PDB file of C-alpha atoms in Angstrom:
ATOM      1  CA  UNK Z 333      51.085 -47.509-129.830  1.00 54.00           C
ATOM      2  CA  UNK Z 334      49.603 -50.718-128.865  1.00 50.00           C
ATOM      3  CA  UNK Z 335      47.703 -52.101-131.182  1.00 50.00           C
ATOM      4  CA  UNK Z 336      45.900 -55.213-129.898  1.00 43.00           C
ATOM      5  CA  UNK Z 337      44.840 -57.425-133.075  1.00 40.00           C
ATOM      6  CA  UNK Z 338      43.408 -60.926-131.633  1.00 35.00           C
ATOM      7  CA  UNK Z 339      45.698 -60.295-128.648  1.00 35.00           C
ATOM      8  CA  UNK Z 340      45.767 -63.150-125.920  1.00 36.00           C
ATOM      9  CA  UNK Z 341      44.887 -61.920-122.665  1.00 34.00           C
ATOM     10  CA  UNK Z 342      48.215 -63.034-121.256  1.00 37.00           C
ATOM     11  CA  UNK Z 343      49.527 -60.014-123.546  1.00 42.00           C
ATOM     12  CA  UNK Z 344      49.532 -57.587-120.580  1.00 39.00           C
ATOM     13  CA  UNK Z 345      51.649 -59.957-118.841  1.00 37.00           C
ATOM     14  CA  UNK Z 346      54.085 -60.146-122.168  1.00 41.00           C
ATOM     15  CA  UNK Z 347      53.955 -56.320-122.617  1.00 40.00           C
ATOM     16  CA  UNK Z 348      55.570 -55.988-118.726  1.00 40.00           C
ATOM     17  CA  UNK Z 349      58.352 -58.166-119.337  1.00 40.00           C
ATOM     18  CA  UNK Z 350      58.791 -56.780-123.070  1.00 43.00           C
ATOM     19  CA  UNK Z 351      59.302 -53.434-121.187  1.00 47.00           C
ATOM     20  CA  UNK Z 352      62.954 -54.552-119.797  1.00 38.00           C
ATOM     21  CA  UNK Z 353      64.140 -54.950-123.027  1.00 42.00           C
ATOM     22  CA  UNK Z 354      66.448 -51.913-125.061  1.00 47.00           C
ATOM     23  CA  UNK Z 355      66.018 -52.332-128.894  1.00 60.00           C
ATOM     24  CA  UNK Z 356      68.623 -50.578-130.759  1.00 64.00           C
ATOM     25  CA  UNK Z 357      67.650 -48.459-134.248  1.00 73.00           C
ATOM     26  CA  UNK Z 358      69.376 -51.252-135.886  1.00 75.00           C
ATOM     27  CA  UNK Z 359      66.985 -53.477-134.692  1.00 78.00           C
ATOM     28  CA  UNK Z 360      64.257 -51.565-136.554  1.00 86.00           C
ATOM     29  CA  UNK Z 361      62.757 -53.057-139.802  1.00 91.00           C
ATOM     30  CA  UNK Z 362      64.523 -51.288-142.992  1.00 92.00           C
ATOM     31  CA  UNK Z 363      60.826 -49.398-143.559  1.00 94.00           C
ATOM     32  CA  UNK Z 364      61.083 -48.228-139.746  1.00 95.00           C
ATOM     33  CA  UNK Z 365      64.703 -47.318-140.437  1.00 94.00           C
ATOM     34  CA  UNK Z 366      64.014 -45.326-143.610  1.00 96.00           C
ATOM     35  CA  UNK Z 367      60.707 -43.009-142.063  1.00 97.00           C
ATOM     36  CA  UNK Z 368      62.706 -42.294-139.234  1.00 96.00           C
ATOM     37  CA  UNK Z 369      65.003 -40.913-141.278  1.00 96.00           C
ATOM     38  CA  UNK Z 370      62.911 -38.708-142.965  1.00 97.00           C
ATOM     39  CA  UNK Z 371      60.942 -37.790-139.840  1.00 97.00           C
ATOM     40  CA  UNK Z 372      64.819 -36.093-138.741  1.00 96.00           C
ATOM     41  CA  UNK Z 373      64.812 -34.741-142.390  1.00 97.00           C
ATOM     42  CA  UNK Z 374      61.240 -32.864-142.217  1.00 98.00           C
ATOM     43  CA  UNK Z 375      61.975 -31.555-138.574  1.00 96.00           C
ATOM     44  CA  UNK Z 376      64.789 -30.000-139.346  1.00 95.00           C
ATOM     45  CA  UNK Z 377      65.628 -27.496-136.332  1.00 94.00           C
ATOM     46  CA  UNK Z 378      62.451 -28.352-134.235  1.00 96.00           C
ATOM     47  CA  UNK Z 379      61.557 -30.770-131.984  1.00 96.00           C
ATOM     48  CA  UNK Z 380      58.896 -32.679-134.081  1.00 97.00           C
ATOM     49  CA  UNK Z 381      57.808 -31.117-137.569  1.00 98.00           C
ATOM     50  CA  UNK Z 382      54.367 -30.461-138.183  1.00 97.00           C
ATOM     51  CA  UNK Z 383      51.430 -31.697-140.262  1.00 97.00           C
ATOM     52  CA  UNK Z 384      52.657 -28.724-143.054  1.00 96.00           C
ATOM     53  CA  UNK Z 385      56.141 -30.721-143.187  1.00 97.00           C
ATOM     54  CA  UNK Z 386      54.913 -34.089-143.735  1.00 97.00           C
ATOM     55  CA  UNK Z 387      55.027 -34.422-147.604  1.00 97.00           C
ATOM     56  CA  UNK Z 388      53.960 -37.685-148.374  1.00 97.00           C
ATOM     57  CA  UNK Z 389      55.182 -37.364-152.248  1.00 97.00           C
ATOM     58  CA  UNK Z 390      58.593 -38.192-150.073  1.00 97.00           C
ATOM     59  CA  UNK Z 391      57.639 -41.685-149.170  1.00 97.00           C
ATOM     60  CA  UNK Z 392      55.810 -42.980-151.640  1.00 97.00           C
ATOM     61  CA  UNK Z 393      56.787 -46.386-151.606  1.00 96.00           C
ATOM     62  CA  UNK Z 394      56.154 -46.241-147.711  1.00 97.00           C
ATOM     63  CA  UNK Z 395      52.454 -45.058-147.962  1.00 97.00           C
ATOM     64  CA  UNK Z 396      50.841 -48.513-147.809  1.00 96.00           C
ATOM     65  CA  UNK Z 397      52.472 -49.151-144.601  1.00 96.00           C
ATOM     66  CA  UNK Z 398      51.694 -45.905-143.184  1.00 98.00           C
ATOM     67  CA  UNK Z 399      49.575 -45.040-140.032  1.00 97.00           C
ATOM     68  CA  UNK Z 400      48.472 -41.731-139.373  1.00 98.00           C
ATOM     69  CA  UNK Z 401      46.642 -40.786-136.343  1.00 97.00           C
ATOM     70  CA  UNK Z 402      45.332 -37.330-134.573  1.00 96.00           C
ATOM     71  CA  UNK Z 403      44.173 -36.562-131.052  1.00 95.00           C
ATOM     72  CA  UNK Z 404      40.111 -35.529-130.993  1.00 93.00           C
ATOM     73  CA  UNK Z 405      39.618 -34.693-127.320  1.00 88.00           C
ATOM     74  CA  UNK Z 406      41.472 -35.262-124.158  1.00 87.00           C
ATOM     75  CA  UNK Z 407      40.389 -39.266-124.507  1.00 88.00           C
ATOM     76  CA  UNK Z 408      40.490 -39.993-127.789  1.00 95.00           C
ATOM     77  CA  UNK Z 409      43.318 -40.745-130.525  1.00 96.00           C
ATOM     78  CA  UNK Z 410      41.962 -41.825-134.105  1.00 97.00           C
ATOM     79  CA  UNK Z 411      43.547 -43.332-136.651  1.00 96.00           C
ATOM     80  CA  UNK Z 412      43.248 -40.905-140.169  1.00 96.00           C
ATOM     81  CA  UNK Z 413      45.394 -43.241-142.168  1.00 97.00           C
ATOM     82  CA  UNK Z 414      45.692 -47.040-141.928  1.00 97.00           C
ATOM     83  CA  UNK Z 415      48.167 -48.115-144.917  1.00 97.00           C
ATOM     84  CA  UNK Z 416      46.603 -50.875-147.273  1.00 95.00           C
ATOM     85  CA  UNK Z 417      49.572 -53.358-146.727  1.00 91.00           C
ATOM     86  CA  UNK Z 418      48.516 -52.867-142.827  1.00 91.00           C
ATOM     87  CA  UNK Z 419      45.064 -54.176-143.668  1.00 91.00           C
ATOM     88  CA  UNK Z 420      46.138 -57.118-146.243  1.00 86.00           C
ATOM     89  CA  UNK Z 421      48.275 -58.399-143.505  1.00 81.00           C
ATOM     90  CA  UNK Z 422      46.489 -57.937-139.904  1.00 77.00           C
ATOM     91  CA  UNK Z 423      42.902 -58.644-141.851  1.00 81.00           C
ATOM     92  CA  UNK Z 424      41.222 -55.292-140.584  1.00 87.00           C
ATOM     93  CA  UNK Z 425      41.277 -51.753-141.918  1.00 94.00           C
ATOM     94  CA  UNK Z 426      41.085 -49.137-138.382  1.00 94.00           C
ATOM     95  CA  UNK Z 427      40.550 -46.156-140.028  1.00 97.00           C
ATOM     96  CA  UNK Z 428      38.311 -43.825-137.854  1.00 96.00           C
ATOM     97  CA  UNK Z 429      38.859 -46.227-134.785  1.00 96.00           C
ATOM     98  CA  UNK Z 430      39.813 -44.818-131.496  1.00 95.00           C
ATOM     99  CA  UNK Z 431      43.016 -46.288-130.431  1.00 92.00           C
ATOM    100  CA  UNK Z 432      41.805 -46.858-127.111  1.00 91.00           C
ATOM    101  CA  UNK Z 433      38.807 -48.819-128.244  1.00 92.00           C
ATOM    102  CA  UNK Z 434      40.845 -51.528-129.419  1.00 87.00           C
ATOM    103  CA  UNK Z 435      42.177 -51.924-125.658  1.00 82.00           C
ATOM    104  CA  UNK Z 436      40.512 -53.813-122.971  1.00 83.00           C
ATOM    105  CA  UNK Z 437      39.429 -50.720-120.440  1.00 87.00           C
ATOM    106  CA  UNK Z 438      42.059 -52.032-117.280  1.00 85.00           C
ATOM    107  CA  UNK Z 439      45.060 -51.027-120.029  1.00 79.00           C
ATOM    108  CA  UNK Z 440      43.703 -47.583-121.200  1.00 85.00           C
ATOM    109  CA  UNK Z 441      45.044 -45.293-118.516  1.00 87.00           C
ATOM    110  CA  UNK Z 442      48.711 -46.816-119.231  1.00 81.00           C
ATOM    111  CA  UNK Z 443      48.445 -46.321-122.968  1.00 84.00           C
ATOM    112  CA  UNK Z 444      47.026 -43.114-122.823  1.00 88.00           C
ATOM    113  CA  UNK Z 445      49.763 -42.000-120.372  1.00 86.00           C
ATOM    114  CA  UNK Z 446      51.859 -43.854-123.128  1.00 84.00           C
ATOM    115  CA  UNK Z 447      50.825 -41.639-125.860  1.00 89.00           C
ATOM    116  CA  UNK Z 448      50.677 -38.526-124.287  1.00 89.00           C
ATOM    117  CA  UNK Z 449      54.780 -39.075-123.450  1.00 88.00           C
ATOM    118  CA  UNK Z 450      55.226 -38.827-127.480  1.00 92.00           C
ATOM    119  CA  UNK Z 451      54.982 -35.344-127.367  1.00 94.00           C
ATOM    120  CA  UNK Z 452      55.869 -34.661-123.721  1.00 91.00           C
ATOM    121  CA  UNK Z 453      59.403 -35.211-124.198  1.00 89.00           C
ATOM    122  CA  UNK Z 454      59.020 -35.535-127.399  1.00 93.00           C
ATOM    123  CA  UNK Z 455      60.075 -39.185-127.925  1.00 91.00           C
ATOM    124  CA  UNK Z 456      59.195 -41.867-130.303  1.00 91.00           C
ATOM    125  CA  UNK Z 457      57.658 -45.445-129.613  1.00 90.00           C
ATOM    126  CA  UNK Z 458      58.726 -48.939-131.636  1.00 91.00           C
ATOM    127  CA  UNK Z 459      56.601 -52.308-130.472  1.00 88.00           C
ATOM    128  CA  UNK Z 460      57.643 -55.834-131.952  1.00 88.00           C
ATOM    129  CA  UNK Z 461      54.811 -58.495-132.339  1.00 84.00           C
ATOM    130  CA  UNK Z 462      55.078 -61.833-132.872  1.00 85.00           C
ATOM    131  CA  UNK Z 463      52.177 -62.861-135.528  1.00 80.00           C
ATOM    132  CA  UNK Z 464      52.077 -66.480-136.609  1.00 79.00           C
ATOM    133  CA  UNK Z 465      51.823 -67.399-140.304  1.00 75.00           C
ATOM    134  CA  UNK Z 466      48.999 -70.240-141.498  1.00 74.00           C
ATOM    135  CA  UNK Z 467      52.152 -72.430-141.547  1.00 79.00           C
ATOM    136  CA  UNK Z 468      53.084 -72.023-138.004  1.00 78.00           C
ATOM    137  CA  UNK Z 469      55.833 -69.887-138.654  1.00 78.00           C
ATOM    138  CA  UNK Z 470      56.105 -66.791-136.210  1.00 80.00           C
ATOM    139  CA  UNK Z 471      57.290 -63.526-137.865  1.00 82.00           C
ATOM    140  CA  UNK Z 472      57.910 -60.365-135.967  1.00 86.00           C
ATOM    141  CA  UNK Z 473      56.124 -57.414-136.533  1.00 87.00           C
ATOM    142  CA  UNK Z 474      57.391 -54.136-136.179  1.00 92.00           C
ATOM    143  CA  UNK Z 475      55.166 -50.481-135.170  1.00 93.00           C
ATOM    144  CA  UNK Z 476      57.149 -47.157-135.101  1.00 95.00           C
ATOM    145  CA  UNK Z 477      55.309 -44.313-133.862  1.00 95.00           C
ATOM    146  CA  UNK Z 478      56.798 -40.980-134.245  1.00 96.00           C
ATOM    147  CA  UNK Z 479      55.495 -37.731-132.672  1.00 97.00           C
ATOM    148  CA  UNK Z 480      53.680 -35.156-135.336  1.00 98.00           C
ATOM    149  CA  UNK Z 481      52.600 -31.294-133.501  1.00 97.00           C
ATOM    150  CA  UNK Z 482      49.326 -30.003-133.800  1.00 95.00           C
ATOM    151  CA  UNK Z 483      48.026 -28.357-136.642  1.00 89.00           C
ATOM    152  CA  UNK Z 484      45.335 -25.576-137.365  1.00 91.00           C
ATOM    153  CA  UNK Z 485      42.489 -27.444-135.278  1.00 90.00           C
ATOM    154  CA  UNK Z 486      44.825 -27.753-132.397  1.00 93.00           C
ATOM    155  CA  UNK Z 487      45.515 -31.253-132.081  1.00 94.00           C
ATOM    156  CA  UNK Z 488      48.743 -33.198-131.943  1.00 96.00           C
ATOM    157  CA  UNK Z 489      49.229 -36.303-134.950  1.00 97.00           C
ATOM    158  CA  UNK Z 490      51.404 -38.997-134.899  1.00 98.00           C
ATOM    159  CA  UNK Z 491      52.865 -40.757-137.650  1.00 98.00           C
ATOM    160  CA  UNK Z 492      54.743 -44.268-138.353  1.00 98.00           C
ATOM    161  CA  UNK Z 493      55.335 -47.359-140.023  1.00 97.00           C
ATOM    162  CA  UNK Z 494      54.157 -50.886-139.266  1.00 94.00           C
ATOM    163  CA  UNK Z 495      55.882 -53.858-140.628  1.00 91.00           C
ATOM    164  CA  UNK Z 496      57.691 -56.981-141.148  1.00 87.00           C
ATOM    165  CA  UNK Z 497      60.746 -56.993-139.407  1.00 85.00           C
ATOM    166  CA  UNK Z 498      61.979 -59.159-142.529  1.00 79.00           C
ATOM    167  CA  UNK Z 499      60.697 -57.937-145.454  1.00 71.00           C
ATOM    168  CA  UNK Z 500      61.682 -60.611-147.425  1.00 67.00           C
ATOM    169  CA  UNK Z 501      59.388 -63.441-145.390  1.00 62.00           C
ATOM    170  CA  UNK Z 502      56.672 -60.983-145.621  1.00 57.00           C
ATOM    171  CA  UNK Z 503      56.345 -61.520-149.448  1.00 57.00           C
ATOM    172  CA  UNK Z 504      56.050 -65.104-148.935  1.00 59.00           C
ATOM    173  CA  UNK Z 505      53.840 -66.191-146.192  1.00 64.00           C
ATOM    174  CA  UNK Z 506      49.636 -65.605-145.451  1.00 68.00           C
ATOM    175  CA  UNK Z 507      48.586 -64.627-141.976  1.00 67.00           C
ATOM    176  CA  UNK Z 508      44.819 -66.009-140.588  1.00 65.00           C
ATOM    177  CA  UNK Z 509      41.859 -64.127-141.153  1.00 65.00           C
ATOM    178  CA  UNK Z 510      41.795 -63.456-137.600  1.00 63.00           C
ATOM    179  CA  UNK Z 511      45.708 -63.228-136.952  1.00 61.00           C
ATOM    180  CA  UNK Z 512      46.877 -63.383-133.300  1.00 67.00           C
ATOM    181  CA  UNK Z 513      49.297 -61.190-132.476  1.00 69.00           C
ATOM    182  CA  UNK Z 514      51.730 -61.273-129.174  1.00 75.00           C
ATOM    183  CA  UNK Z 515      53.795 -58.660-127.836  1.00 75.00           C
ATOM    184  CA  UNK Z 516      57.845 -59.166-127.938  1.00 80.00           C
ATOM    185  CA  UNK Z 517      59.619 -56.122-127.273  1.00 82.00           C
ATOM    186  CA  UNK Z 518      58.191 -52.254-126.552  1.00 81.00           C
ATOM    187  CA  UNK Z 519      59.879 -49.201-125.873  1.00 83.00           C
ATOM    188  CA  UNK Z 520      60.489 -45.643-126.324  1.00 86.00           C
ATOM    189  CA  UNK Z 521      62.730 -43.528-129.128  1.00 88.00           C
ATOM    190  CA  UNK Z 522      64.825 -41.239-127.910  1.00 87.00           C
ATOM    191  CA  UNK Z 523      64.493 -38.216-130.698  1.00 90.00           C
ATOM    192  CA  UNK Z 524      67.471 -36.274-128.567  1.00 88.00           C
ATOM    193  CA  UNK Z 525      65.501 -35.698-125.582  1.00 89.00           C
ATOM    194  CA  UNK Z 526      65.470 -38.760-123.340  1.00 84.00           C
ATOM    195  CA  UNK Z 527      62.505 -41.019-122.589  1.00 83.00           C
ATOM    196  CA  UNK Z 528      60.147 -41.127-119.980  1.00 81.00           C
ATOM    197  CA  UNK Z 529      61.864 -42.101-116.607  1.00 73.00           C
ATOM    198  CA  UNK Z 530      58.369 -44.082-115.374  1.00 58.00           C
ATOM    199  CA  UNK Z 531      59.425 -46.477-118.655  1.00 48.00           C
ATOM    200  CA  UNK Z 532      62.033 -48.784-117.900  1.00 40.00           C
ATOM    201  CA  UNK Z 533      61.940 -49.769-121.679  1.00 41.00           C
ATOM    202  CA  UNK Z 534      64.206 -47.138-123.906  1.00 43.00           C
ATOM    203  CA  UNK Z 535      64.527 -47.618-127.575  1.00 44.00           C
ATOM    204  CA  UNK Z 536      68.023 -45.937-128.286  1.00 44.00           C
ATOM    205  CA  UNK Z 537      69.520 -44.014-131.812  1.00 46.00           C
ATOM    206  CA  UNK Z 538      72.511 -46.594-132.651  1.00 41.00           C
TER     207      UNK Z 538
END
């Protein structure tokens, strides 16, 4: 997911040459590393699991980090959860925002295409961003966005983690009230079904 917080508009520009890059799940931040493992746990046989088999009494500790977001309409992905550690950091709480609202409208049809993939293949999606502390000091910060099916109403979720690559800085530093964020690296997951072949990015399992 891109989320565009103060984003420069050179950041399209970043996010094409981000795209070349492969990122590794070691490269994840330890709280990316530990939800993806128990997004494997609660899928068990299946492709993705489903809203029923996310028990969030399982990542407790993870909760304030956690975004949670559901399809309403062909055009429209909004965010249900947005963790409170999310909001202390990036200054902005985007619960009920559309996902695509937060995009300037020339990068919509890519994200959207972006999106939809997650549960195409199914396959995952992990962005780095560089944020700047009120020192100067740039810190990388990390979005994993895993792939959730639909539930009763019919429409797909998605579910992930976002942040600090280094969890130890992150206890020690204070970001702007209006913190400007800059895409590093993007790509996709592969969950054991490949990536999208239009996406030269791929995010692989070890």
């Amino acid at each position: 997911m891109s989320e565009v917080l103060s984003a420069p508009a050179s950041d399209a520009v970043s996010s094409r040459r981000a795209l070349q890059d492969t990122i590794a799940v070691d490269d994840l931040s330890p709280r990316g590393t530990e939800f993806l493992s128990y997004w494997m746990r609660a899928r068990g046989g299946k492709s993705m699991p489903s809203p029923d088999d996310i028990d969030p009494s399982a990542f407790v500790a993870l909760l304030p980090y956690m975004r949670y977001l559901r399809w309403s309409g062909p055009d429209k992905v909004v965010y249900r959860v947005w963790g409170t550690m999310l909001t202390e950091w990036m200054k902005t709480d985007l619960t009920g925002r559309n996902v695509f609202d937060l995009l300037p409208e020339q990068e919509r049809p890519a994200e959207h295409a972006r999106v939809r993939a997650l549960h195409n293949m199914p396959c995952g999606f992990v962005q780095h961003r560089e944020v700047t502390d009120t020192r100067g000091l740039v810190h990388v910060f990390e979005f994993l966005t895993l792939p959730v099916s639909a539930g009763s109403d019919g429409e797909s979720r998605m579910i992930g983690t976002g942040a600090m690559c280094d969890e130890d800085a992150a206890e020690r530093f204070e970001l702007d009230t209006a913190p400007r964020t800059v895409i590093k690296r993007v790509g996709y997951l592969d969950l054991g079904f490949g990536v999208p072949k239009h996406v030269t990015a791929q995010v692989t399992r070890g």
